[in-house]
mmCIF file of C-alpha atoms in Angstrom:
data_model
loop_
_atom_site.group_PDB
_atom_site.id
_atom_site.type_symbol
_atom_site.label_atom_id
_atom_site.label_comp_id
_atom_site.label_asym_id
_atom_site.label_seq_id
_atom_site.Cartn_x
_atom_site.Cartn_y
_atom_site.Cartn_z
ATOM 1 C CA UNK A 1 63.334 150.484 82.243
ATOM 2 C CA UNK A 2 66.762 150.575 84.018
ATOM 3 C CA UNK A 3 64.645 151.926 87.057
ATOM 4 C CA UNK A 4 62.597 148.739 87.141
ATOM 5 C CA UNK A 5 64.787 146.579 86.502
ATOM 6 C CA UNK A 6 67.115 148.064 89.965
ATOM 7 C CA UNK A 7 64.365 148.137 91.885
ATOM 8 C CA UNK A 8 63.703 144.391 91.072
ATOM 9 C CA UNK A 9 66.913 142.857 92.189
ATOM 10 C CA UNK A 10 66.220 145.109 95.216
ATOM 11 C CA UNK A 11 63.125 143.232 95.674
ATOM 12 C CA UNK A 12 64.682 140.188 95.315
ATOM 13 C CA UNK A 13 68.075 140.869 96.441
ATOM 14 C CA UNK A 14 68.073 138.125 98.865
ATOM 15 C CA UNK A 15 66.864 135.885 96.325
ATOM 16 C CA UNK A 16 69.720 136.799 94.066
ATOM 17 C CA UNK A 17 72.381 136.196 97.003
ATOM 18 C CA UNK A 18 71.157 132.787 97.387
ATOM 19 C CA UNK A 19 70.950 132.259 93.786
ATOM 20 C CA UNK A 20 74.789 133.130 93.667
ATOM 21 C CA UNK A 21 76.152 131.762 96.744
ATOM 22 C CA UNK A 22 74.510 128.416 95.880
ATOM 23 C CA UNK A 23 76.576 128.496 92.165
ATOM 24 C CA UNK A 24 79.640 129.342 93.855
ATOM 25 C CA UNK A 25 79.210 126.347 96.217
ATOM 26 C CA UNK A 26 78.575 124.336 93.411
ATOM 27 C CA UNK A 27 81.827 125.571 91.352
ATOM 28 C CA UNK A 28 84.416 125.489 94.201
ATOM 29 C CA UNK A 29 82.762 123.591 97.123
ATOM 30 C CA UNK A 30 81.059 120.589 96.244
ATOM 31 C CA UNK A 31 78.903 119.529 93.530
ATOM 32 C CA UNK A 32 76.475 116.559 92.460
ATOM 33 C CA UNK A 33 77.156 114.868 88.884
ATOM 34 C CA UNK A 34 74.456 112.987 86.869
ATOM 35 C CA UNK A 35 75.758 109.766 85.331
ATOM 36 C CA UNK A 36 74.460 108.947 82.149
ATOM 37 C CA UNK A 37 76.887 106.585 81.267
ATOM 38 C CA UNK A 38 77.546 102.642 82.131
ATOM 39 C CA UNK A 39 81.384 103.616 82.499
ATOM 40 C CA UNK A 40 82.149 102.581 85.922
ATOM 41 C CA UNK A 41 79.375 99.352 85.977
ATOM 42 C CA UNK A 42 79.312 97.928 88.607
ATOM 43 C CA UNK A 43 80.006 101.016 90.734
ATOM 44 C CA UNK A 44 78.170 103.501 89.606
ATOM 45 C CA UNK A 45 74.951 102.826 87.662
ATOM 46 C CA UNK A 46 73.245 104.883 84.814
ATOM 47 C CA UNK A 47 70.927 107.334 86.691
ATOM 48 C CA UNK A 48 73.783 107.985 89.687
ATOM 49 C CA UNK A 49 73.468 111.093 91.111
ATOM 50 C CA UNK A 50 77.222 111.462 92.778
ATOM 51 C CA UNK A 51 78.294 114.127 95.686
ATOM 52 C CA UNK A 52 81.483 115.756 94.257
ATOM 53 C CA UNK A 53 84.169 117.105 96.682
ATOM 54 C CA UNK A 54 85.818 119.669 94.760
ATOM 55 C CA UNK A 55 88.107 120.855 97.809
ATOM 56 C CA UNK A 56 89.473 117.203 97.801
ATOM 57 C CA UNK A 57 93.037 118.413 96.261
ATOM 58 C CA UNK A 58 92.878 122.233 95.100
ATOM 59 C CA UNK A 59 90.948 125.272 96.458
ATOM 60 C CA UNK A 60 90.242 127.143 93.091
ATOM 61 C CA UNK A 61 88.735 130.431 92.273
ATOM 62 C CA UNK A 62 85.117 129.892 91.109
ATOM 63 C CA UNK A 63 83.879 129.170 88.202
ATOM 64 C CA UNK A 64 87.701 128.498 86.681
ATOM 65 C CA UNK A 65 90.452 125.980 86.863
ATOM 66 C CA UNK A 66 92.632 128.127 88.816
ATOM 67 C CA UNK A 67 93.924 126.314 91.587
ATOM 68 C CA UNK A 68 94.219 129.504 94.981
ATOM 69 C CA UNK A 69 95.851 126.473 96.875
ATOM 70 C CA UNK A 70 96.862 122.792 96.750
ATOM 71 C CA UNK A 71 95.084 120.792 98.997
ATOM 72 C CA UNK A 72 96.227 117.483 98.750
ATOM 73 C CA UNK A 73 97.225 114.871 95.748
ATOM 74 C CA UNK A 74 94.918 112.323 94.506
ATOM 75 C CA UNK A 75 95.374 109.142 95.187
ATOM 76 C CA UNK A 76 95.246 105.646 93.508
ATOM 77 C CA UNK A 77 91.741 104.562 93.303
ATOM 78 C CA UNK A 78 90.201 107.486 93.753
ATOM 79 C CA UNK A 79 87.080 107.793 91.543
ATOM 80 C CA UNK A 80 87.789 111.791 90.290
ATOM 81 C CA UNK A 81 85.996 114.050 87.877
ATOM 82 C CA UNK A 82 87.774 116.493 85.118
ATOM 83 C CA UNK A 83 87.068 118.181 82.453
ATOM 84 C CA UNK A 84 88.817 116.187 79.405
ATOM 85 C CA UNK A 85 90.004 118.329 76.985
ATOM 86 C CA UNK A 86 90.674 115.564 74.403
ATOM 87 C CA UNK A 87 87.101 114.541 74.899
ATOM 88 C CA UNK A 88 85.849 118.036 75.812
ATOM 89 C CA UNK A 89 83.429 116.880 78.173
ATOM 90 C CA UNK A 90 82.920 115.849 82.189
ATOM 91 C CA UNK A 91 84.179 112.363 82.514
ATOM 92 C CA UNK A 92 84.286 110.439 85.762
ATOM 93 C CA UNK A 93 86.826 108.058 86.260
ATOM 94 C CA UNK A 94 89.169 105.681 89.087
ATOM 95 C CA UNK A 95 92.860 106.557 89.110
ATOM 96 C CA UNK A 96 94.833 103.665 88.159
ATOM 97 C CA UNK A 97 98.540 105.195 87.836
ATOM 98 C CA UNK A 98 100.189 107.838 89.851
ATOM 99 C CA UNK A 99 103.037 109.938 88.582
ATOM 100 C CA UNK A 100 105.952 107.932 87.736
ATOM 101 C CA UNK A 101 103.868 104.236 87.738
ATOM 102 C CA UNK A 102 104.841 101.686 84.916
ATOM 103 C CA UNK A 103 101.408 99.970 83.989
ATOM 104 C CA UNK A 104 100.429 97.727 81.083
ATOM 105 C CA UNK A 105 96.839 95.535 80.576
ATOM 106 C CA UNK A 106 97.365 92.126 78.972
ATOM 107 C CA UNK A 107 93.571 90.416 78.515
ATOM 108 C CA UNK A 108 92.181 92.553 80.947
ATOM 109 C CA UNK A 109 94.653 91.770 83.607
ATOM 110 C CA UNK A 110 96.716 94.799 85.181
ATOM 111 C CA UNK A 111 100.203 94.796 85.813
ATOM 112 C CA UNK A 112 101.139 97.730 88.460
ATOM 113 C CA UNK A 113 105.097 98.423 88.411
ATOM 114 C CA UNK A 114 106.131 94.984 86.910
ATOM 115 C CA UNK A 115 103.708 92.743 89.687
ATOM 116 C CA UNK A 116 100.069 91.626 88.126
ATOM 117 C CA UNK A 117 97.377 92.271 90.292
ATOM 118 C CA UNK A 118 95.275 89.460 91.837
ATOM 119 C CA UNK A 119 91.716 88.964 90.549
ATOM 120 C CA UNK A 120 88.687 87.129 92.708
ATOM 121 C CA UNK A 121 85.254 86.818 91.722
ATOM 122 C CA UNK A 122 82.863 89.371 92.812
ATOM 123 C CA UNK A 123 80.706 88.318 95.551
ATOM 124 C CA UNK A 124 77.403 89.477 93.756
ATOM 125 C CA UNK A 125 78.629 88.318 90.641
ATOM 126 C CA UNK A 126 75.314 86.696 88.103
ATOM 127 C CA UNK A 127 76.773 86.731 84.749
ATOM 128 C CA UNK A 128 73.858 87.933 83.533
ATOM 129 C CA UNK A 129 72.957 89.557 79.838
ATOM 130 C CA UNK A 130 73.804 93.698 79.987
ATOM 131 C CA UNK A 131 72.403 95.398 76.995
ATOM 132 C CA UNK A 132 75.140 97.770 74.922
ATOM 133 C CA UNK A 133 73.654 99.687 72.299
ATOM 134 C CA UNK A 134 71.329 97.498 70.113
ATOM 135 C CA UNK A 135 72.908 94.252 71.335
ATOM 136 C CA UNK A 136 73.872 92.567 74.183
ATOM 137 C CA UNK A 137 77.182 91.528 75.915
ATOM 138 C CA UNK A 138 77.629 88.400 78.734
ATOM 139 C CA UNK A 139 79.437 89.881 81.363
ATOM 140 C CA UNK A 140 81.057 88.735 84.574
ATOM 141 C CA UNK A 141 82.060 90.570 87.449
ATOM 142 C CA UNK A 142 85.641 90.513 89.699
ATOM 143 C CA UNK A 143 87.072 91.911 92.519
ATOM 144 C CA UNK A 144 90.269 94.244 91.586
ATOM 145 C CA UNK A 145 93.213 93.942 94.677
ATOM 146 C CA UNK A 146 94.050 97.651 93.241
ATOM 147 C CA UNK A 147 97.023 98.391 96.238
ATOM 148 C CA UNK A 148 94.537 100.723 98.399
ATOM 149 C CA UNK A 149 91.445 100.064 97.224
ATOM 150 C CA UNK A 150 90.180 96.958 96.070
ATOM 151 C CA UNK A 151 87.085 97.333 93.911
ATOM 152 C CA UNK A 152 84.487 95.352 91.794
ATOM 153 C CA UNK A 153 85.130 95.911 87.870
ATOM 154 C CA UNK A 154 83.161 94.044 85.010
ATOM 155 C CA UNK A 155 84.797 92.701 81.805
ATOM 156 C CA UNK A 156 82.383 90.954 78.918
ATOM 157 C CA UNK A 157 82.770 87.604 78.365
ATOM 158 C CA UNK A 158 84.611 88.735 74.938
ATOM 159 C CA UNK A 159 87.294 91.424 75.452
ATOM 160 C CA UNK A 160 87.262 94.625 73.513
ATOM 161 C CA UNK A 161 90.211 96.021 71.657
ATOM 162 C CA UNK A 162 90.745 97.723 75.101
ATOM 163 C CA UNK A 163 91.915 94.664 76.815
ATOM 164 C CA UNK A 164 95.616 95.366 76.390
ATOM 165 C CA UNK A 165 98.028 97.929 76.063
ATOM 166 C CA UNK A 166 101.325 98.928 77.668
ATOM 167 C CA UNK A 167 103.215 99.267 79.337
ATOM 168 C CA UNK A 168 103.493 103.195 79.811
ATOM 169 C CA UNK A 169 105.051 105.257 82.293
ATOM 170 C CA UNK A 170 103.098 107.866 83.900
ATOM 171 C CA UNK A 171 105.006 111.569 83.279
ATOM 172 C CA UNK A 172 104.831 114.256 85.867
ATOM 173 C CA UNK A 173 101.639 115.972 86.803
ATOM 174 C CA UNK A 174 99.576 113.452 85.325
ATOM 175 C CA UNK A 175 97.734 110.065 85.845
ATOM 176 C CA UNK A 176 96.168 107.150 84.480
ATOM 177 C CA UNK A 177 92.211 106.699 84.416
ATOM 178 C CA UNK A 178 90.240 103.740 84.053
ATOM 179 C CA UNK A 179 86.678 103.286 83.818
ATOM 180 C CA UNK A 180 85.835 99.783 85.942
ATOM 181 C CA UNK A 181 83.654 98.643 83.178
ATOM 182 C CA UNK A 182 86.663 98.024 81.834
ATOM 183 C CA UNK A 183 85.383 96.466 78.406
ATOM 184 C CA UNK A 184 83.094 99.495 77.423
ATOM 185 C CA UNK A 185 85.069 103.055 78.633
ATOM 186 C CA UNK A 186 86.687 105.618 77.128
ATOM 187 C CA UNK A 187 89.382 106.470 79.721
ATOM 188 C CA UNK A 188 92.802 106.772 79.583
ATOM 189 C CA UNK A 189 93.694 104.053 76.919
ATOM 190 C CA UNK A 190 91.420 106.135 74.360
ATOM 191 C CA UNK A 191 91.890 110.010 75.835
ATOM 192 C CA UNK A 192 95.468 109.422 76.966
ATOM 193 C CA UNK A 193 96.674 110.495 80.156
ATOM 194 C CA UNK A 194 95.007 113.055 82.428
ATOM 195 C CA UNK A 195 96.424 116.370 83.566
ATOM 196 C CA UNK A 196 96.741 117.448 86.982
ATOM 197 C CA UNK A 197 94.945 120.932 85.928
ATOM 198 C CA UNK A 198 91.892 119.100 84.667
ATOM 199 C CA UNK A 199 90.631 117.141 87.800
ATOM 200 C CA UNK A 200 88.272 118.689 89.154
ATOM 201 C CA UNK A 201 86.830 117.053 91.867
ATOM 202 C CA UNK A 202 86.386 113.849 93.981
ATOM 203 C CA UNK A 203 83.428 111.478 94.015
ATOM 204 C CA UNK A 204 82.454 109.677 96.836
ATOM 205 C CA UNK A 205 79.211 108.833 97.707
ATOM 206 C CA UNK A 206 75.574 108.830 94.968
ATOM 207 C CA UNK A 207 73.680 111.097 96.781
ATOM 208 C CA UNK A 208 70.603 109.832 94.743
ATOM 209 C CA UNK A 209 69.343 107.319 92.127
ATOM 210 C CA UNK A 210 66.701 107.315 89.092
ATOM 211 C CA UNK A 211 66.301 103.877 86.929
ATOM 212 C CA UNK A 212 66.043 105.247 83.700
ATOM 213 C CA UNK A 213 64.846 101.329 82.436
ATOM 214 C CA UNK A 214 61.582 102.000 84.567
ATOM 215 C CA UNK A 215 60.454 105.567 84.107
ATOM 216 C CA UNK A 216 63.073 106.959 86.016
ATOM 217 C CA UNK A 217 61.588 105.412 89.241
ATOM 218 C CA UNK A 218 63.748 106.250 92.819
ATOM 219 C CA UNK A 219 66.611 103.597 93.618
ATOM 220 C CA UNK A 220 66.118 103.425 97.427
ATOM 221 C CA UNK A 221 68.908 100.554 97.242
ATOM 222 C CA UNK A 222 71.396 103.467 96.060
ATOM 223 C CA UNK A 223 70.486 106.566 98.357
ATOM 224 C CA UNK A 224 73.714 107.922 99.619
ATOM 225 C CA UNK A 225 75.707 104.567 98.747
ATOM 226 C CA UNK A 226 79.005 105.125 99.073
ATOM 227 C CA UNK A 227 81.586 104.290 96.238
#
């Protein structure tokens, strides 16, 4: 039996090197996420595919959290993966706070460091019905002027219990996450702050698209979109 089984992965060594290469790629090089979530509506849809770069800020031994060698800090807006421990999953999420930031949310409105941001209406803003669960939720669409990266969010036309909070400081080695479907995300208001250690990666680009409404037809509108 052991016999056959050595002269198999001889067979197929080649095979097998692929096979392992391509998982190490995938665990310290880059990787693609699904998104099954409407989290970050209007950015990224249900059905996103998204290209991960996980040697944006650490070089890390496969297959572990172990960072070899910083790389570079993330910044404010990035849109980053980690693995939450508080939620003990993959979440994917836009960096609001840095280290050391004083931020607080009153009716949906962000205050960065004492100044509130400014708010515009998106330009492909419709207002339109979005279905949540069973029910559904008006909705309206605005442009974010986040310092570095301005970005569409979405807020239903009646705030959730997430509306507010603050203000808190960001501590050392952490950061504040926000989903920009701001009304329906478990981010950082919910999970807390997130640790240096856990981020994992950064998103920036859906490499592909799948409408799950419509029998998970192609998006070509989304194809290598960036975010």
């Amino acid at each position: 039996m052991l016999k056959k089984v050595i002269r198999s992965i001889k067979q197929h060594r080649q095979f097998i090197l692929f096979i392992g290469l391509m998982l190490v790629f995938r665990s310290a090089v880059a990787d693609w996420n699904h998104v099954p979530s409407g989290s970050m509506l209007p950015t990224i849809v249900q059905g996103d595919r998204i290209l991960v770069n996980k040697m944006a800020y650490d070089l890390r031994l496969p297959f572990t959290h172990i960072s070899l060698m910083k790389l570079a800090d993330p910044e404010r807006g990035d849109i980053i993966t980690f693995d939450s421990a508080v939620a003990d999953k993959k979440l994917v999420k836009r960096i609001i706070g840095l280290p050391g930031d004083t931020l607080a949310m009153r009716n949906n409105r962000l205050y960065l460091n004492g100044e509130a941001l400014s708010y515009q209406e998106a330009p492909n803003n419709t207002g339109e019905q979005q279905v949540f669960g069973t029910g559904k939720q008006a909705y309206s669409e605005r442009q974010e002027a986040l310092p570095g990266k301005p970005h569409a969010i979405r807020l239903n036309a009646q705030p959730s219990r997430l509306a507010n909070f603050g203000p808190v400081t960001v501590p050392e080695g952490h950061y504040l996450a926000l989903g920009d479907n701001r009304d329906a995300s478990a981010d950082s208001r919910v999970i807390g702050f997130v640790p240096r250690e856990e981020i994992t990666g950064k998103a920036h680009r859906v490499a592909f698209s799948n409408d799950p409404e419509h029998y998970y037809l192609f998006r070509p509108e989304r194809w290598l979109q960036p975010l």
